[in-house]
Short mmCIF file of C-alpha atoms in Angstrom, two decimals:
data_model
loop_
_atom_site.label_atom_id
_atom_site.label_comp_id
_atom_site.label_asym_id
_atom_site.label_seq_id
_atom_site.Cartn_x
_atom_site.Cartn_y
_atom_site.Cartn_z
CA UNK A 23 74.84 102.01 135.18
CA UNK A 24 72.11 99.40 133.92
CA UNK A 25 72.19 97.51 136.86
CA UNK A 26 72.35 99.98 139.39
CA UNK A 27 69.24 101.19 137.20
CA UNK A 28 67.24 98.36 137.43
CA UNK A 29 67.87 98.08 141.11
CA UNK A 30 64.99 98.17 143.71
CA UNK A 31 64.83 102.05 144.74
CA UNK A 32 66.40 103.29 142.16
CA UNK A 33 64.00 105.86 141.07
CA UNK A 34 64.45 107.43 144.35
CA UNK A 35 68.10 107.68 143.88
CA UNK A 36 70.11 110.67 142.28
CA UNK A 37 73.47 109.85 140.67
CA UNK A 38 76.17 111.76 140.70
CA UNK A 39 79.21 110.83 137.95
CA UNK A 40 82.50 112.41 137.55
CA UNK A 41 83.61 112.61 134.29
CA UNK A 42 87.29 113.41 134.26
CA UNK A 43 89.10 114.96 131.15
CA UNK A 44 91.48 112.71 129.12
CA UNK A 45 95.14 112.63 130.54
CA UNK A 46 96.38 112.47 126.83
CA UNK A 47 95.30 112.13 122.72
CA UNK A 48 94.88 108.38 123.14
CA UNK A 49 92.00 108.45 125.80
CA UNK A 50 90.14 111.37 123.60
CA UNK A 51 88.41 108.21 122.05
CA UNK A 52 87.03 106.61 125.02
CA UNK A 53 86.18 110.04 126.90
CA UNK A 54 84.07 111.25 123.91
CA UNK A 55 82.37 107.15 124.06
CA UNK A 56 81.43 108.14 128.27
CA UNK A 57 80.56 111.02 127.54
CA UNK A 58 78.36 110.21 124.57
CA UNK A 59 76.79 107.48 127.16
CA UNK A 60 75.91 109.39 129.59
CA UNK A 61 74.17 111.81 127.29
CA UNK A 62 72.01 109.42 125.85
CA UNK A 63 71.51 107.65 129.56
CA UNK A 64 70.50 110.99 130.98
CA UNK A 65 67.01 110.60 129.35
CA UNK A 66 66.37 107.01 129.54
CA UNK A 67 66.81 106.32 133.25
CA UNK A 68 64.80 104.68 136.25
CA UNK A 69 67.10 107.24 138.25
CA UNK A 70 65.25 110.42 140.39
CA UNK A 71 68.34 112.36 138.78
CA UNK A 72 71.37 111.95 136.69
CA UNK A 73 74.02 114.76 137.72
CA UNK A 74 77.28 114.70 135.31
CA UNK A 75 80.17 116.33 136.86
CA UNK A 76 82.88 117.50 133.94
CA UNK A 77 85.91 118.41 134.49
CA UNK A 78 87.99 120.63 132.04
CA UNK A 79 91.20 119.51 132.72
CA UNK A 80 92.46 116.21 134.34
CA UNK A 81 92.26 115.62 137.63
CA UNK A 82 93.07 112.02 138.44
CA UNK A 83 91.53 109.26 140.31
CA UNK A 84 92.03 110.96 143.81
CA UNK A 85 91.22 114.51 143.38
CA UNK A 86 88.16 113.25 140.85
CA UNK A 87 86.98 111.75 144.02
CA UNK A 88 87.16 114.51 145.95
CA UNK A 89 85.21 116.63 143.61
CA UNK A 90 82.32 114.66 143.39
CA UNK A 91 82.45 114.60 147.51
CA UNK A 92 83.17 117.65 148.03
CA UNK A 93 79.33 118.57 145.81
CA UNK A 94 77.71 115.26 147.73
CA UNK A 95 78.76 116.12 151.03
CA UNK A 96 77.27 119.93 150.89
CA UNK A 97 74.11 118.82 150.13
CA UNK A 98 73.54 115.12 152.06
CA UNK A 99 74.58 113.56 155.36
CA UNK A 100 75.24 110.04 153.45
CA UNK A 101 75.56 109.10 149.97
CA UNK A 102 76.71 105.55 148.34
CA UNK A 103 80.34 105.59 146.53
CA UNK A 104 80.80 103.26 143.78
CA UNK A 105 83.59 102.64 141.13
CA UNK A 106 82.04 102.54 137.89
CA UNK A 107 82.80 98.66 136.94
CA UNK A 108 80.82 96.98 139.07
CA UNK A 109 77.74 94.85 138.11
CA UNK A 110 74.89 94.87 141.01
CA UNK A 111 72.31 93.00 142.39
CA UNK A 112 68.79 94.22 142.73
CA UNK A 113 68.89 94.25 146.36
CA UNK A 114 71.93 96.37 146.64
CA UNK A 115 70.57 99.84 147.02
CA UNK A 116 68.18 98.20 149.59
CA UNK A 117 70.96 96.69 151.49
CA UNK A 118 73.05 100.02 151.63
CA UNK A 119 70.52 102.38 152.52
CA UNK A 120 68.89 100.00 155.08
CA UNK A 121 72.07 99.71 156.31
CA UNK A 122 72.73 103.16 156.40
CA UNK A 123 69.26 103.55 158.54
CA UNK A 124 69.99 100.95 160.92
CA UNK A 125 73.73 101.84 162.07
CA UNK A 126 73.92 105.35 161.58
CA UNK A 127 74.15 106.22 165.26
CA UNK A 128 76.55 103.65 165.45
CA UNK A 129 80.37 104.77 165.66
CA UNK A 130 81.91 101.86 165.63
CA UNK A 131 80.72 101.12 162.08
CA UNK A 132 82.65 102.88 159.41
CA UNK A 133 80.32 101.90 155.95
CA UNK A 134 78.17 99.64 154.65
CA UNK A 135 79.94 97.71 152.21
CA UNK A 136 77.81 96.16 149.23
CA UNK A 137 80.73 93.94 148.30
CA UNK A 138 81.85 90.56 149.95
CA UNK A 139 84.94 89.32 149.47
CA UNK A 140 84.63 85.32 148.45
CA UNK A 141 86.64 83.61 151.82
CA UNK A 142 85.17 81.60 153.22
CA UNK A 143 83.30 82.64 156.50
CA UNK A 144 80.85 81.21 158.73
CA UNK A 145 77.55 81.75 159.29
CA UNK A 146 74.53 81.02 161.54
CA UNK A 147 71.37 82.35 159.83
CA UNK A 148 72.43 86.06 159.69
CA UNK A 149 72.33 87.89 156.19
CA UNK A 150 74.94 90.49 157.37
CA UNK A 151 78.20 90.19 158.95
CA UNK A 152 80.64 92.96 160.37
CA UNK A 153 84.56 92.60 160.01
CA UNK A 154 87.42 95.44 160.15
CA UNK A 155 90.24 93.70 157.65
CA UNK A 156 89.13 94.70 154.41
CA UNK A 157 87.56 97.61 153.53
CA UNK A 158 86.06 97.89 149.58
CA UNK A 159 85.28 100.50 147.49
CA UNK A 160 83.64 98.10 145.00
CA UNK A 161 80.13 99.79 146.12
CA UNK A 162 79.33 101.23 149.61
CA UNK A 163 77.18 103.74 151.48
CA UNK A 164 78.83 106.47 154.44
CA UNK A 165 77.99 108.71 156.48
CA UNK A 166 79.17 112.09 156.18
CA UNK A 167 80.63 112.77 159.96
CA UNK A 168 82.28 109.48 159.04
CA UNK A 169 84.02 110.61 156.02
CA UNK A 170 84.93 114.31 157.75
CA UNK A 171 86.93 112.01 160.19
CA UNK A 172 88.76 110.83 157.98
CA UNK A 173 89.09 112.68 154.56
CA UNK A 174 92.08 114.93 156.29
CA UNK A 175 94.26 112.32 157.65
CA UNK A 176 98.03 112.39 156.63
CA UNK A 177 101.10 111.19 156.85
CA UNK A 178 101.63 112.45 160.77
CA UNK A 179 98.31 110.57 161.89
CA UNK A 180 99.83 107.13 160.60
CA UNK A 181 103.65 108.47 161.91
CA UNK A 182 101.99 108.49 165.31
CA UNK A 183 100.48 105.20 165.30
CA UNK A 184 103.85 103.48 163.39
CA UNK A 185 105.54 104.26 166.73
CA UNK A 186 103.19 102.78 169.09
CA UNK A 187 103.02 99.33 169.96
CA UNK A 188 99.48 99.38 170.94
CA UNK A 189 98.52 100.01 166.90
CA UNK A 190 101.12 97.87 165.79
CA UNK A 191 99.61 94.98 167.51
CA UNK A 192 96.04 95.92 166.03
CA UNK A 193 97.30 96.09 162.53
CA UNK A 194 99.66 92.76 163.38
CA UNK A 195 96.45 91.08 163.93
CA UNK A 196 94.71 92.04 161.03
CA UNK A 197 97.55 90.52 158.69
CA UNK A 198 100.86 91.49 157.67
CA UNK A 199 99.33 93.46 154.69
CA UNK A 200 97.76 95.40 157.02
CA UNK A 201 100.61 96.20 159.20
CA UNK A 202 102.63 96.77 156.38
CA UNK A 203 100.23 98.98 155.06
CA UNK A 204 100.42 101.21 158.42
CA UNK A 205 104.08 101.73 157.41
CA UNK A 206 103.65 102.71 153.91
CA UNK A 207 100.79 105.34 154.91
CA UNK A 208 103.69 106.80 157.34
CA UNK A 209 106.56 106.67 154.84
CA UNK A 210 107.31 109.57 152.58
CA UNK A 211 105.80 108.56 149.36
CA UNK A 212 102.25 108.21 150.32
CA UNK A 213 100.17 110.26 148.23
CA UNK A 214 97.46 111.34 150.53
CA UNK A 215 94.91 109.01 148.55
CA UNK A 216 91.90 107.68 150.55
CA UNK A 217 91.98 104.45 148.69
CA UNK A 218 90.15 101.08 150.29
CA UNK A 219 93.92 99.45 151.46
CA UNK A 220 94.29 102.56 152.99
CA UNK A 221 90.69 102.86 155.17
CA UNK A 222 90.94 98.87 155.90
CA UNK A 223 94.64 100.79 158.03
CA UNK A 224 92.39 103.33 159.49
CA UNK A 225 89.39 101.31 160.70
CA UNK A 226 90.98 99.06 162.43
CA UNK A 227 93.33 101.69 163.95
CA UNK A 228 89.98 103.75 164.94
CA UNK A 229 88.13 99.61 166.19
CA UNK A 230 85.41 100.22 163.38
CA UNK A 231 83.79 97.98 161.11
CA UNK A 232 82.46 97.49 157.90
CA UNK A 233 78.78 95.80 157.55
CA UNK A 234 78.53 93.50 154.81
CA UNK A 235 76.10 90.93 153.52
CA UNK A 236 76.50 87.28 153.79
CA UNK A 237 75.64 87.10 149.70
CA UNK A 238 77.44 89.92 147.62
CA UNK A 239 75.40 92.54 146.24
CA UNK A 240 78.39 93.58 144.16
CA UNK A 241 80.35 91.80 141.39
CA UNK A 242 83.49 93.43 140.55
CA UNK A 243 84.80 93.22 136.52
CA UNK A 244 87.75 95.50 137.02
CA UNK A 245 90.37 92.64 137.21
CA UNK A 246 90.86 91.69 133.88
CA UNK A 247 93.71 94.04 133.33
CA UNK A 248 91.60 97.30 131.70
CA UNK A 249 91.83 99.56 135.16
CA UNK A 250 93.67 101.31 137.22
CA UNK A 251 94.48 98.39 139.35
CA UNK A 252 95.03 94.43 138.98
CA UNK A 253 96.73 95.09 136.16
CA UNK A 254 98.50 91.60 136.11
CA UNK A 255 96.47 88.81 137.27
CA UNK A 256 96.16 85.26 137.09
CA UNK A 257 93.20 83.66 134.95
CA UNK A 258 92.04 81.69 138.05
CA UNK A 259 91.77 85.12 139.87
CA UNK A 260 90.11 86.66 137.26
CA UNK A 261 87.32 83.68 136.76
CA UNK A 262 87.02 84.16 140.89
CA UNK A 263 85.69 87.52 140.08
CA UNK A 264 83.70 86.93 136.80
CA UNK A 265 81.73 84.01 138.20
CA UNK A 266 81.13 85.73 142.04
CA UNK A 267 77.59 84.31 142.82
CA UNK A 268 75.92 88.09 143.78
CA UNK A 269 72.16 87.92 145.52
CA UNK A 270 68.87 87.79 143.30
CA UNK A 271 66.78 89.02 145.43
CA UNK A 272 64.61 92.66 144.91
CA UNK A 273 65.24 93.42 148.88
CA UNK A 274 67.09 93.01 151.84
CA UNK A 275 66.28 92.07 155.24
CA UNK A 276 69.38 92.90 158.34
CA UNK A 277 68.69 89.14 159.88
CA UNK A 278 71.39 88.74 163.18
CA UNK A 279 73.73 91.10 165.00
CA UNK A 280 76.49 90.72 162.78
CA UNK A 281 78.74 89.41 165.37
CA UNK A 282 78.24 86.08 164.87
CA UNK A 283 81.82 84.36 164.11
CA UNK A 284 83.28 87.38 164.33
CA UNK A 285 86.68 85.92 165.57
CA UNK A 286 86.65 83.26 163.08
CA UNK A 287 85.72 85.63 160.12
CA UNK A 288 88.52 88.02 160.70
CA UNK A 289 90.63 85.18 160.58
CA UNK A 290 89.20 84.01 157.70
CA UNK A 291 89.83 87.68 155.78
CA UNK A 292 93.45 87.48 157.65
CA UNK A 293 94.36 84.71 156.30
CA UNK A 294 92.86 83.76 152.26
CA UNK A 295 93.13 87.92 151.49
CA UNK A 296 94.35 87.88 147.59
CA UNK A 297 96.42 90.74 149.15
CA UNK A 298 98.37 89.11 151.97
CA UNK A 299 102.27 89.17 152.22
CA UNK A 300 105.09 87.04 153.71
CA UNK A 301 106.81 88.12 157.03
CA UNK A 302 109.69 88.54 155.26
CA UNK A 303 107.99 91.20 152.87
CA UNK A 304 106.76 92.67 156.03
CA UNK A 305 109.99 93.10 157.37
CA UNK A 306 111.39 94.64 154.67
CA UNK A 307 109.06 97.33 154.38
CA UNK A 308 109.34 98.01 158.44
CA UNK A 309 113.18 98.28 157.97
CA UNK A 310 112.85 100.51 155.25
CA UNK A 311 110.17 102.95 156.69
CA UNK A 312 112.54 102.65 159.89
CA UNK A 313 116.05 103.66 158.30
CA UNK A 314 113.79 106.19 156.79
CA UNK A 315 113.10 108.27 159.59
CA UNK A 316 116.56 107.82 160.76
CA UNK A 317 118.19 109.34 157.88
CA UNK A 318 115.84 112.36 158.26
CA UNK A 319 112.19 111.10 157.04
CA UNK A 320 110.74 112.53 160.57
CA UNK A 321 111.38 115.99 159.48
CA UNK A 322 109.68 115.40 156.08
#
């Protein structure tokens, strides 16, 4: 919250936070600490408006989501989505609402992503770059007709496409995580959740991209074990994520198409993803998504 606060724009920019209940006794602590925050950061902010949305019972990650949406989306046509440990750069409310500006009649762009990933890509002058491998949740801005096309989607939509070889050959070229992905969105025990693994499936499925900058507006602290995910990782992966360089600057400028090394740049996010899988795990899940729907998953 202070660095989205100190961000260029920011006293143009309501906030909306969800403020789940505690699951059990032990996170009573840590809910009252939030909640305590938020109080106090109500009155003490660069922000136009500080909504707090409190929840009486717990929801969970997914259906907290869709709560704070479901009030965002009746009242604006695009809003920015961010997990709530992130650190930001200046620019980044800059970048994502410029961003938003500039490609909103676009549909073949899906978000504006504040986070870049730290593969190595190529560049040629531009300050943005478009890819559809990986999406992130680690800070972006959407539309709202592009979030109605998707919020919805289930299990059948991803059936559909796990039988045609046409989408398995997108998501084969996006990496075997991807692919593999595909099949565990079809398979039984997907739990509806519009998580980023499962929106990097359906943008390339749909040929949209995500616009992100060349510098990171975003750094992520949520992999040292404390949150929901990356719960066991390596200290060398954890450093990568600590020490991401993020930009300085107090604005952004949209400098290129963001086409340039396209090719090479997928490839790039293809092949160093931290999330990428052997063909052999690959395989595995196919066969068991497969024997699946043979033994009666199709009618599930």
């Amino acid at each position: 919250m202070e660095t989205l606060a100190q961000c260029t724009w920011a006293e143009y920019t309501e906030v909306y936070v969800g403020l789940d209940y505690p699951l059990n006794e032990s996170h009573c602590e840590g809910y009252d600490k939030i909640k305590n925050y938020l109080e106090h950061f109500s009155v003490k902010n660069r922000f136009k408006k500080l909504h707090v949305i409190m929840h009486k019972t717990n929801q969970g990650v997914a259906k907290n989501l869709k709560a704070i949406c479901d009030v965002v989306s009746a009242r604006y046509d695009r809003w920015i989505f961010s997990e709530d440990d992130n650190i930001f750069s200046p620019n980044f409310l800059v970048f994502i609402n410029k961003g938003l500006e500039k490609f909103k009649n676009d549909p073949t762009v899906i978000s504006i992503n504040g986070y870049r990933h730290f593969y190595d890509i190529q560049t040629c002058g531009n300050s943005f770059f478009r890819q559809n491998v990986d999406f992130s949740a680690w800070g972006y801005g959407i539309w709202k007709d592009r979030y109605e096309a998707y919020k919805d989607i289930d299990r059948k939509y991803f059936r559909r496409h796990a039988y045609s070889l046409k989408s398995m050959a997108k998501m084969w070229r996006n990496g075997y995580m991807r692919l593999a992905g595909m099949y565990s969105c079809a398979g039984k025990h997907w739990n509806g959740s519009k998580s980023d693994n499962v929106l990097s499936v359906y943008m390339a499925l749909e040929d949209m991209d995500v616009i992100m900058p060349v510098v990171s507006c975003v750094r992520n602290c949520g992999v040292d074990g404390s949150g929901v995910h990356f719960v066991d990782v390596d200290r060398n992966f954890y450093e990568l994520h600590q020490n991401q360089v993020i930009d300085d600057k107090d604005t952004f400028h949209f400098i290129g198409t963001g086409l340039e090394y396209y090719i090479e740049n997928k490839r790039a996010f293809r092949t160093q993803s931290y999330g990428r899988i052997s063909i052999f795990q690959l395989f595995r899940i196919m066969v068991k998504f497969y024997l699946s729907e043979l033994l009666g998953g199709r009618n599930g």
